[in-house]
Tab-separated table of C-alpha atoms and ligand atoms in Angstrom:
chain	number	residue	atom	x	y	z
F	1	MET	CA	-10.282	23.116	-39.307
F	2	LYS	CA	-7.976	21.326	-36.906
F	3	GLU	CA	-9.775	18.739	-34.795
F	4	ALA	CA	-9.911	19.621	-31.084
F	5	CYS	CA	-7.668	17.467	-28.928
F	6	GLY	CA	-9.565	14.709	-27.057
F	7	CYS	CA	-6.873	14.095	-24.454
F	8	PRO	CA	-8.317	15.119	-21.073
F	9	GLY	CA	-4.813	16.308	-20.175
F	10	SER	CA	-4.870	18.926	-22.912
F	11	LYS	CA	-8.616	19.612	-23.161
F	12	MET	CA	-9.512	23.298	-22.882
F	13	GLN	CA	-11.633	24.193	-19.863
F	14	ASP	CA	-12.557	27.621	-18.487
F	15	PHE	CA	-13.802	27.738	-14.907
F	16	ALA	CA	-13.020	31.330	-14.021
F	17	GLU	CA	-16.639	31.902	-12.977
F	18	GLU	CA	-16.498	29.065	-10.435
F	19	GLN	CA	-13.464	30.596	-8.755
F	20	LYS	CA	-15.134	33.916	-7.985
F	21	GLY	CA	-16.128	34.702	-4.405
F	22	ALA	CA	-15.004	33.111	-1.125
F	23	LYS	CA	-11.618	34.733	-1.496
F	24	ASP	CA	-9.584	35.937	1.420
F	25	GLU	CA	-6.765	38.044	0.080
F	26	SER	CA	-5.563	39.241	3.475
F	27	GLY	CA	-2.294	38.197	5.087
F	28	SER	CA	0.522	36.361	3.413
F	29	ARG	CA	2.152	32.985	3.740
F	30	SER	CA	5.844	32.311	3.675
F	31	SER	CA	7.266	29.770	1.255
F	32	GLN	CA	7.815	26.278	2.646
F	33	LEU	CA	10.421	25.441	0.019
F	34	ARG	CA	13.675	24.520	1.741
F	35	GLN	CA	15.936	23.395	-1.114
F	36	TRP	CA	17.071	24.050	-4.680
F	37	PRO	CA	16.928	22.656	-7.355
F	38	ILE	CA	13.591	20.873	-7.493
F	39	GLN	CA	13.254	19.559	-11.065
F	40	LEU	CA	13.809	15.790	-11.052
F	41	HIS	CA	16.467	15.927	-13.798
F	42	LEU	CA	18.370	18.568	-11.842
F	43	VAL	CA	18.248	17.225	-8.287
F	44	SER	CA	20.889	14.970	-6.826
F	45	PRO	CA	19.604	12.140	-4.615
F	46	GLU	CA	22.788	12.582	-2.550
F	47	ALA	CA	21.743	16.078	-1.459
F	48	PRO	CA	21.512	16.316	2.330
F	49	TYR	CA	17.898	17.479	2.222
F	50	PHE	CA	16.799	14.129	0.793
F	51	GLN	CA	18.452	11.934	3.425
F	52	LYS	CA	15.735	10.114	5.398
F	53	ALA	CA	13.313	12.820	4.279
F	54	ASP	CA	9.630	12.746	3.505
F	55	VAL	CA	9.708	13.435	-0.207
F	56	VAL	CA	6.958	14.901	-2.343
F	57	ILE	CA	7.098	13.964	-6.017
F	58	SER	CA	4.760	16.440	-7.615
F	59	ALA	CA	3.511	16.751	-11.155
F	60	ASP	CA	4.381	20.229	-12.417
F	61	CYS	CA	0.778	21.425	-12.629
F	62	VAL	CA	-0.191	20.537	-9.046
F	63	ALA	CA	1.340	23.608	-7.438
F	64	TYR	CA	-0.822	25.846	-9.640
F	65	ALA	CA	-4.028	23.930	-8.997
F	66	ALA	CA	-3.778	23.388	-5.245
F	67	GLY	CA	-4.459	26.741	-3.592
F	68	ASP	CA	-2.495	25.876	-0.464
F	69	PHE	CA	0.273	23.774	-1.929
F	70	HIS	CA	2.916	25.103	0.471
F	71	LYS	CA	0.854	24.661	3.632
F	72	ASP	CA	-0.871	21.397	2.731
F	73	TYR	CA	1.833	19.440	0.895
F	74	LEU	CA	5.246	21.100	0.989
F	75	LYS	CA	5.661	21.956	4.665
F	76	GLY	CA	8.333	19.781	6.260
F	77	LYS	CA	8.945	17.861	3.026
F	78	SER	CA	11.627	17.719	0.350
F	79	LEU	CA	10.422	18.247	-3.185
F	80	VAL	CA	10.959	17.046	-6.715
F	81	ILE	CA	8.801	18.027	-9.674
F	82	ALA	CA	8.341	16.419	-13.070
F	83	CYS	CA	5.864	16.118	-15.907
F	84	PRO	CA	5.157	12.518	-16.930
F	85	LYS	CA	3.597	13.647	-20.192
F	86	LEU	CA	6.168	16.019	-21.627
F	87	ASP	CA	9.516	15.363	-19.967
F	88	GLU	CA	12.144	13.370	-21.813
F	89	ASP	CA	14.371	10.545	-20.601
F	90	GLN	CA	12.013	9.212	-17.978
F	91	ASP	CA	14.244	6.164	-17.392
F	92	THR	CA	16.545	8.599	-15.605
F	93	TYR	CA	13.566	9.593	-13.457
F	94	VAL	CA	13.073	5.970	-12.433
F	95	GLU	CA	16.778	5.658	-11.581
F	96	LYS	CA	16.725	8.853	-9.535
F	97	ILE	CA	13.675	7.806	-7.552
F	98	THR	CA	15.300	4.399	-6.976
F	99	SER	CA	18.365	6.231	-5.595
F	100	LEU	CA	16.156	8.334	-3.352
F	101	ILE	CA	14.767	5.105	-1.890
F	102	ASP	CA	18.016	3.133	-1.630
F	103	ALA	CA	20.791	5.712	-1.193
F	104	ALA	CA	18.983	8.636	0.441
F	105	LYS	CA	16.873	6.164	2.443
F	106	VAL	CA	13.858	8.456	2.276
F	107	ASN	CA	11.243	7.996	4.980
F	108	THR	CA	8.175	8.261	2.727
F	109	ILE	CA	7.160	9.318	-0.770
F	110	THR	CA	3.994	11.236	-1.588
F	111	VAL	CA	3.139	11.406	-5.280
F	112	LEU	CA	0.945	14.354	-6.211
F	113	THR	CA	-0.735	14.240	-9.607
F	114	MET	CA	-3.562	15.953	-11.431
F	115	GLU	CA	-6.751	14.070	-12.246
F	116	VAL	CA	-5.992	13.853	-15.995
F	117	PRO	CA	-5.174	10.259	-17.036
F	118	CYS	CA	-1.698	10.945	-18.444
F	119	CYS	CA	-0.598	12.352	-15.076
F	120	ALA	CA	-0.873	8.869	-13.584
F	121	GLY	CA	2.398	8.195	-15.415
F	122	LEU	CA	4.165	9.759	-12.430
F	123	VAL	CA	2.667	7.129	-10.126
F	124	ASN	CA	3.778	4.440	-12.592
F	125	LEU	CA	7.345	5.813	-12.618
F	126	THR	CA	7.420	5.726	-8.820
F	127	THR	CA	6.041	2.181	-8.712
F	128	LYS	CA	8.724	1.076	-11.188
F	129	ALA	CA	11.413	2.673	-9.008
F	130	LEU	CA	9.987	0.969	-5.950
F	131	HIS	CA	10.173	-2.423	-7.650
F	132	ALA	CA	13.760	-1.740	-8.704
F	133	ALA	CA	14.806	-0.588	-5.234
F	134	LYS	CA	16.205	-2.864	-2.535
F	135	ARG	CA	14.443	-1.008	0.255
F	136	LYS	CA	10.730	-0.684	0.730
F	137	VAL	CA	9.158	2.621	1.617
F	138	PRO	CA	5.564	3.791	2.170
F	139	VAL	CA	4.192	5.549	-0.922
F	140	LYS	CA	1.039	7.629	-0.932
F	141	SER	CA	-0.755	8.812	-4.054
F	142	ILE	CA	-2.818	11.987	-3.907
F	143	VAL	CA	-4.839	13.064	-6.943
F	144	ILE	CA	-5.757	16.732	-7.259
F	145	GLY	CA	-8.802	18.029	-9.120
F	146	ILE	CA	-8.484	20.518	-11.928
F	147	ARG	CA	-11.440	22.571	-10.701
F	148	GLY	CA	-10.742	23.958	-7.266
F	149	GLY	CA	-7.605	21.935	-6.591
F	150	GLY	CA	-9.313	19.659	-4.062
F	151	VAL	CA	-8.184	16.146	-3.173
F	152	LEU	CA	-10.009	13.592	-5.366
F	153	SER	CA	-8.327	10.555	-3.853
F	154	GLU	CA	-5.670	9.816	-1.297
F	155	ASP	CA	-4.393	6.246	-1.041
F	156	TRP	CA	-1.403	4.319	0.217
F	157	ILE	CA	-0.230	2.341	-2.779
F	158	SER	CA	2.763	0.669	-1.178
B	1	MET	CA	4.412	-5.514	-31.325
B	2	LYS	CA	6.699	-4.666	-28.405
B	3	ALA	CA	8.377	-1.957	-30.464
B	4	TYR	CA	5.012	-0.311	-31.088
B	5	LEU	CA	3.996	-0.583	-27.450
B	6	ASN	CA	7.082	1.446	-26.616
B	7	ALA	CA	6.518	3.948	-29.406
B	8	PRO	CA	4.920	7.391	-28.994
B	9	ILE	CA	1.210	7.313	-29.783
B	10	LYS	CA	1.516	9.861	-32.596
B	11	GLU	CA	4.102	7.739	-34.397
B	12	VAL	CA	1.898	4.644	-34.216
B	13	ILE	CA	-1.157	6.500	-35.526
B	14	THR	CA	0.766	8.108	-38.377
B	15	LYS	CA	1.971	4.671	-39.488
B	16	PHE	CA	-1.298	2.839	-38.820
B	17	PRO	CA	-4.226	5.306	-39.058
B	18	GLU	CA	-6.731	2.567	-38.180
B	19	VAL	CA	-5.370	2.568	-34.588
B	20	ALA	CA	-6.808	6.067	-34.119
B	21	GLY	CA	-10.366	4.822	-34.584
B	22	ILE	CA	-9.793	1.880	-32.259
B	23	LEU	CA	-8.483	4.086	-29.442
B	24	THR	CA	-11.333	6.568	-29.895
B	25	SER	CA	-13.897	3.771	-29.650
B	26	TYR	CA	-12.562	3.036	-26.131
B	27	ASP	CA	-12.919	6.708	-25.154
B	28	ILE	CA	-9.183	7.200	-25.261
B	29	GLY	CA	-9.013	10.766	-26.419
B	30	CYS	CA	-5.299	10.888	-27.170
B	31	VAL	CA	-5.698	10.667	-30.944
B	32	PRO	CA	-5.731	14.331	-31.926
B	33	CYS	CA	-3.242	15.286	-29.205
B	34	ALA	CA	-0.760	17.821	-30.549
B	35	VAL	CA	2.013	16.421	-28.351
B	36	GLY	CA	1.433	12.692	-28.795
B	37	THR	CA	4.574	11.645	-26.963
B	38	CYS	CA	2.843	9.274	-24.529
B	39	LEU	CA	3.813	5.688	-25.304
B	40	LEU	CA	1.102	3.402	-26.668
B	41	LYS	CA	1.432	1.018	-23.711
B	42	ASP	CA	1.134	3.864	-21.184
B	43	VAL	CA	-1.864	5.339	-22.965
B	44	VAL	CA	-3.622	1.999	-22.591
B	45	THR	CA	-2.561	1.398	-18.975
B	46	ILE	CA	-3.284	4.874	-17.702
B	47	HIS	CA	-6.826	5.205	-19.022
B	48	ASN	CA	-9.345	3.688	-16.701
B	49	ILE	CA	-10.501	0.700	-18.743
B	50	SER	CA	-11.164	-2.835	-17.531
B	51	GLU	CA	-8.714	-5.692	-18.043
B	52	ASN	CA	-11.082	-7.369	-20.521
B	53	LYS	CA	-11.514	-4.201	-22.551
B	54	LYS	CA	-7.759	-3.654	-22.436
B	55	ALA	CA	-7.097	-7.158	-23.808
B	56	GLU	CA	-9.692	-6.670	-26.535
B	57	LEU	CA	-8.213	-3.275	-27.454
B	58	MET	CA	-4.678	-4.657	-27.629
B	59	TYR	CA	-5.933	-7.475	-29.849
B	60	ARG	CA	-7.570	-5.019	-32.248
B	61	VAL	CA	-4.496	-2.773	-32.304
B	62	GLU	CA	-2.200	-5.716	-33.011
B	63	LYS	CA	-4.522	-6.870	-35.797
B	64	ALA	CA	-4.422	-3.360	-37.293
B	65	ILE	CA	-0.630	-3.344	-37.234
B	66	TYR	CA	-0.174	-6.961	-38.399
B	67	PRO	CA	-3.306	-7.865	-40.434
B	68	ASP	CA	-1.800	-11.161	-41.658
B	69	ARG	CA	-0.615	-12.408	-38.292
B	70	GLN	CA	-2.413	-15.190	-36.413
B	71	ILE	CA	-3.332	-13.651	-33.073
B	72	ALA	CA	-5.342	-15.431	-30.419
B	73	LYS	CA	-8.544	-13.595	-29.571
B	74	PRO	CA	-8.571	-12.782	-25.842
B	75	VAL	CA	-11.043	-14.721	-23.710
B	76	PRO	CA	-12.867	-12.439	-21.251
B	77	VAL	CA	-12.248	-13.250	-17.598
B	78	ALA	CA	-14.478	-12.527	-14.616
B	79	GLU	CA	-13.361	-9.259	-13.103
B	80	GLN	CA	-13.702	-8.170	-9.540
B	81	PRO	CA	-15.172	-4.737	-9.045
B	82	GLY	CA	-12.471	-2.225	-8.240
B	83	SER	CA	-9.714	-4.603	-9.325
B	84	LYS	CA	-8.165	-1.943	-11.528
B	85	LYS	CA	-6.148	0.050	-9.035
B	86	GLU	CA	-4.614	-1.568	-6.025
B	87	VAL	CA	-5.402	0.486	-2.976
B	88	LEU	CA	-4.475	-0.407	0.565
B	89	ARG	CA	-7.081	0.115	3.211
B	90	TYR	CA	-4.360	0.677	5.802
B	91	SER	CA	-1.059	2.511	5.797
B	92	PRO	CA	1.830	0.084	5.147
B	93	PRO	CA	2.913	-0.364	8.821
B	94	LEU	CA	-0.648	-0.975	10.010
B	95	LYS	CA	-1.207	-3.316	7.072
B	96	ALA	CA	1.790	-5.298	8.355
B	97	LEU	CA	0.079	-5.672	11.747
B	98	VAL	CA	-3.180	-6.730	10.073
B	99	ASP	CA	-1.204	-9.360	8.153
B	100	GLU	CA	0.312	-10.641	11.418
B	101	HIS	CA	-3.230	-11.035	12.753
B	102	ASP	CA	-3.857	-13.576	9.978
B	103	LEU	CA	-1.516	-16.140	11.514
B	104	ILE	CA	-2.868	-15.520	15.013
B	105	LYS	CA	-6.427	-15.941	13.686
B	106	ARG	CA	-5.445	-19.318	12.245
B	107	LEU	CA	-4.596	-20.499	15.750
B	108	LEU	CA	-7.797	-19.020	17.174
B	109	LYS	CA	-9.890	-20.785	14.531
B	110	SER	CA	-8.158	-24.075	15.352
B	111	VAL	CA	-9.054	-23.961	19.031
B	112	PRO	CA	-12.313	-25.993	18.695
B	113	GLY	CA	-10.336	-28.637	16.766
B	114	ILE	CA	-7.571	-28.558	19.379
B	115	ALA	CA	-10.136	-29.065	22.175
B	116	LYS	CA	-11.629	-32.040	20.344
B	117	TYR	CA	-8.175	-33.519	19.736
B	118	LEU	CA	-7.093	-33.083	23.375
B	119	ARG	CA	-10.277	-34.728	24.671
B	120	LYS	CA	-10.106	-37.606	22.218
B	121	ASN	CA	-6.560	-38.749	22.968
B	122	PRO	CA	-6.083	-40.753	26.156
B	123	ALA	CA	-2.626	-39.323	26.840
B	124	LEU	CA	-2.394	-35.548	27.157
B	125	ASP	CA	-0.388	-34.186	24.197
B	126	LYS	CA	1.860	-31.888	26.212
B	127	GLU	CA	4.059	-31.072	23.248
B	128	LEU	CA	1.132	-29.642	21.275
B	129	VAL	CA	0.055	-27.479	24.201
B	130	LEU	CA	3.622	-26.267	24.724
B	131	ASN	CA	3.883	-25.414	21.022
B	132	ILE	CA	0.699	-23.377	21.238
B	133	VAL	CA	1.969	-21.574	24.344
B	134	ASP	CA	5.267	-20.928	22.572
B	135	PHE	CA	3.456	-19.471	19.543
B	136	ILE	CA	1.301	-17.205	21.667
B	137	ARG	CA	4.198	-15.987	23.775
B	138	LYS	CA	6.814	-15.498	21.063
B	139	TYR	CA	4.731	-14.557	18.025
B	140	ALA	CA	1.409	-13.118	19.208
B	141	ASP	CA	2.883	-11.465	22.273
B	142	LYS	CA	6.607	-10.813	21.916
B	143	LEU	CA	6.568	-9.950	18.217
B	144	HIS	CA	3.081	-8.596	17.585
B	145	HIS	CA	1.800	-7.140	20.847
B	146	ALA	CA	5.231	-5.677	21.540
B	147	LYS	CA	5.070	-3.770	18.228
B	148	GLU	CA	1.735	-2.412	19.346
B	149	GLU	CA	2.655	-1.603	22.944
B	150	ASP	CA	6.269	-0.461	22.566
B	151	ILE	CA	5.996	1.323	19.229
B	152	LEU	CA	2.542	2.045	17.780
B	153	PHE	CA	0.629	2.943	20.939
B	154	LYS	CA	3.390	5.395	21.920
B	155	TYR	CA	2.171	7.699	19.133
B	156	PHE	CA	-1.168	8.103	20.922
B	157	ASP	CA	-2.424	9.209	24.311
B	158	GLY	CA	-1.745	6.282	26.649
B	159	ASN	CA	-4.424	7.535	29.030
B	160	SER	CA	-7.201	7.245	26.459
B	161	ASP	CA	-9.869	4.645	27.190
B	162	VAL	CA	-9.397	3.051	23.785
B	163	LEU	CA	-5.751	2.245	24.441
B	164	LYS	CA	-6.412	1.202	28.035
B	165	THR	CA	-8.994	-1.316	26.780
B	166	MET	CA	-6.602	-2.751	24.220
B	167	LEU	CA	-3.802	-3.050	26.793
B	168	ALA	CA	-6.201	-4.711	29.240
B	169	ASP	CA	-7.001	-7.300	26.542
B	170	HIS	CA	-3.282	-8.026	26.116
B	171	THR	CA	-2.966	-8.512	29.899
B	172	SER	CA	-5.997	-10.815	30.038
B	173	GLY	CA	-4.508	-12.830	27.170
B	174	ARG	CA	-1.272	-13.278	29.129
B	175	GLU	CA	-3.277	-14.444	32.159
B	176	HIS	CA	-5.019	-17.095	30.059
B	177	VAL	CA	-1.645	-18.360	28.837
B	178	LYS	CA	-0.304	-18.532	32.401
B	179	SER	CA	-3.394	-20.535	33.363
B	180	VAL	CA	-2.839	-22.913	30.429
B	181	VAL	CA	0.737	-23.562	31.617
B	182	LYS	CA	-0.426	-24.075	35.212
B	183	ALA	CA	-3.138	-26.507	34.097
B	184	LEU	CA	-0.616	-28.341	31.938
B	185	ASN	CA	1.659	-28.855	34.953
B	186	GLU	CA	-1.323	-30.184	36.865
B	187	ASN	CA	-2.419	-32.420	33.974
B	188	ASP	CA	-5.774	-30.659	34.071
B	189	ARG	CA	-7.038	-31.174	30.532
B	190	GLU	CA	-10.371	-29.368	30.931
B	191	SER	CA	-8.715	-26.307	32.425
B	192	ILE	CA	-6.258	-26.175	29.511
B	193	ILE	CA	-9.192	-26.250	27.091
B	194	LEU	CA	-11.145	-23.685	29.094
B	195	HIS	CA	-8.297	-21.158	28.976
B	196	LEU	CA	-7.486	-21.804	25.315
B	197	GLU	CA	-11.139	-21.151	24.527
B	198	GLY	CA	-11.088	-18.043	26.707
B	199	TYR	CA	-7.982	-16.820	24.903
B	200	ALA	CA	-9.542	-17.490	21.498
B	201	ALA	CA	-12.762	-15.620	22.349
B	202	LEU	CA	-10.816	-12.684	23.783
B	203	LEU	CA	-8.346	-12.364	20.910
B	204	THR	CA	-10.924	-12.887	18.149
B	205	GLU	CA	-12.844	-9.891	19.396
B	206	HIS	CA	-9.640	-7.936	20.128
B	207	ILE	CA	-8.334	-8.421	16.586
B	208	ARG	CA	-11.712	-7.491	15.100
B	209	LYS	CA	-11.674	-4.248	17.094
B	210	GLU	CA	-8.148	-3.478	15.929
B	211	ASP	CA	-8.742	-4.265	12.251
B	212	GLU	CA	-12.073	-2.515	11.985
B	213	ILE	CA	-11.893	0.350	14.452
B	214	LEU	CA	-8.567	1.003	16.132
B	215	TYR	CA	-6.188	0.833	13.170
B	216	PRO	CA	-8.368	2.893	10.771
B	217	TRP	CA	-8.741	5.485	13.548
B	218	MET	CA	-4.982	5.499	14.134
B	219	ASP	CA	-4.318	5.826	10.419
B	220	ARG	CA	-6.456	8.940	10.332
B	221	GLY	CA	-4.393	10.467	13.125
B	222	LEU	CA	-0.887	9.598	11.918
B	223	SER	CA	1.051	12.042	9.749
B	224	VAL	CA	2.821	10.793	6.620
B	225	SER	CA	6.132	11.233	8.413
B	226	GLN	CA	4.947	9.150	11.394
B	227	VAL	CA	3.786	6.402	9.028
B	228	GLY	CA	7.326	6.303	7.607
B	229	GLU	CA	8.843	6.150	11.095
B	230	LEU	CA	6.559	3.293	12.129
B	231	PHE	CA	7.353	1.423	8.949
B	232	THR	CA	11.097	1.696	9.645
B	233	LYS	CA	10.736	0.739	13.319
B	234	PHE	CA	8.624	-2.335	12.520
B	235	ASN	CA	11.144	-3.387	9.869
B	236	GLU	CA	13.943	-3.069	12.412
B	237	VAL	CA	12.074	-5.354	14.808
B	238	ASP	CA	11.488	-7.856	11.997
B	239	THR	CA	14.984	-7.905	10.549
B	240	VAL	CA	17.249	-7.369	13.534
B	241	THR	CA	15.716	-8.944	16.601
B	242	GLN	CA	13.101	-11.281	15.185
B	243	LYS	CA	14.879	-12.683	12.167
B	244	GLY	CA	13.124	-15.801	10.933
B	245	VAL	CA	10.550	-15.800	13.727
B	246	ALA	CA	7.568	-15.168	11.456
B	247	GLU	CA	8.577	-17.983	9.126
B	248	LYS	CA	9.244	-20.394	11.998
B	249	TYR	CA	5.795	-19.827	13.488
B	250	ARG	CA	4.015	-19.991	10.145
B	251	LYS	CA	5.404	-23.512	9.812
B	252	SER	CA	4.508	-24.315	13.401
B	253	ILE	CA	0.851	-23.295	12.808
B	254	GLU	CA	0.727	-25.340	9.600
B	255	LEU	CA	2.003	-28.422	11.455
B	256	MET	CA	-0.513	-27.898	14.253
B	257	GLU	CA	-3.378	-27.580	11.753
B	258	GLU	CA	-2.330	-30.791	10.034
B	259	GLN	CA	-2.030	-32.603	13.341
B	260	ILE	CA	-5.516	-31.765	14.597
B	261	ILE	CA	-7.084	-32.560	11.215
B	262	THR	CA	-5.360	-35.874	10.602
B	263	GLU	CA	-5.791	-37.237	14.105
R	1	FE2	FE1	-3.506	-5.783	20.266
R	2	FE2	FE1	-3.005	-6.764	17.172
């Protein structure tokens, strides 16, 4: 039998029961997305929507975990998404984030990650870019819980 | 070793199966991961283990990869609780203001020494007093209080009692400085000391209120976007209009500290 994976990032968890109840299905929200593309390999730091913007760098999974991703994190922000565990060529990610800081002169960066340890790689990539950049910019790290999508920590890291 | 640090975890384990057991013993559950593309160095950094444990782990991994190599066993160091992740208590622009307080607090702490020095010397050291006045006016007031009054406080309700109190403190501070200058012109040593002491008492309490109450409260009210704006505006003040001022006054405070100690 194949040994179960011990990586918290891949560990199987079922919490369907916890998510029952307290659901308001009425009304609808409009999307707060104001740009395309969003994947970090696909975006161009020169795009007008990044200039002096408040940028959210979100791990792919966050949008599915946080129930109100659009309202709570995306509204008024520009977005890039990436997966620090599976995506290839992450040096390009560092270069792109460096360009967002130096060329697009972004106002702030908010890094959204899941609580699993490997997701912290996205914070590391951003920190590397910050060190490589000539400008300094405030960076906030928000960690989202797997169960319920709540905020587990919210800290300014630079 | 560097090559292995930059290698995917799966590759390292396939080559050196012993590494799997080592990682597992530190509760790093990456071993059976089907993907296994995380780099060995990242796996170690990302998991929440102490610096000592990390050093010990790296030592054991290196030994597993190079059994014949002479590797120095890491010596455990005293670790501070919470030293793992660096977290700022304030947003970056407010942290900058807290850092500016540090230099002002150095002057405030020196005031008893300054009083002693002024009383001890037969001739009044006018230059020292003028340097202190210059520091308060240009650094504490023009650079620091101006950032607060002209930029930061504008993001909040100017009619609130909290802000009114803080502004009143700034005004009282300016009055003390005026009185110091007046007393200096009149060669009134005791009055100079009295107003320096008054200034120090006022500002010590004022800075404590800002660091412990006002700034954390402001941080809770500022949006991420406003934090970015403040950060940019403060940087503009620092780089365009006040170039070199911070460094100049850091040196000036150092000189003053030396002077009152050595005399
Ligand atoms: Fe103040
Ligand atoms: Fe202050």
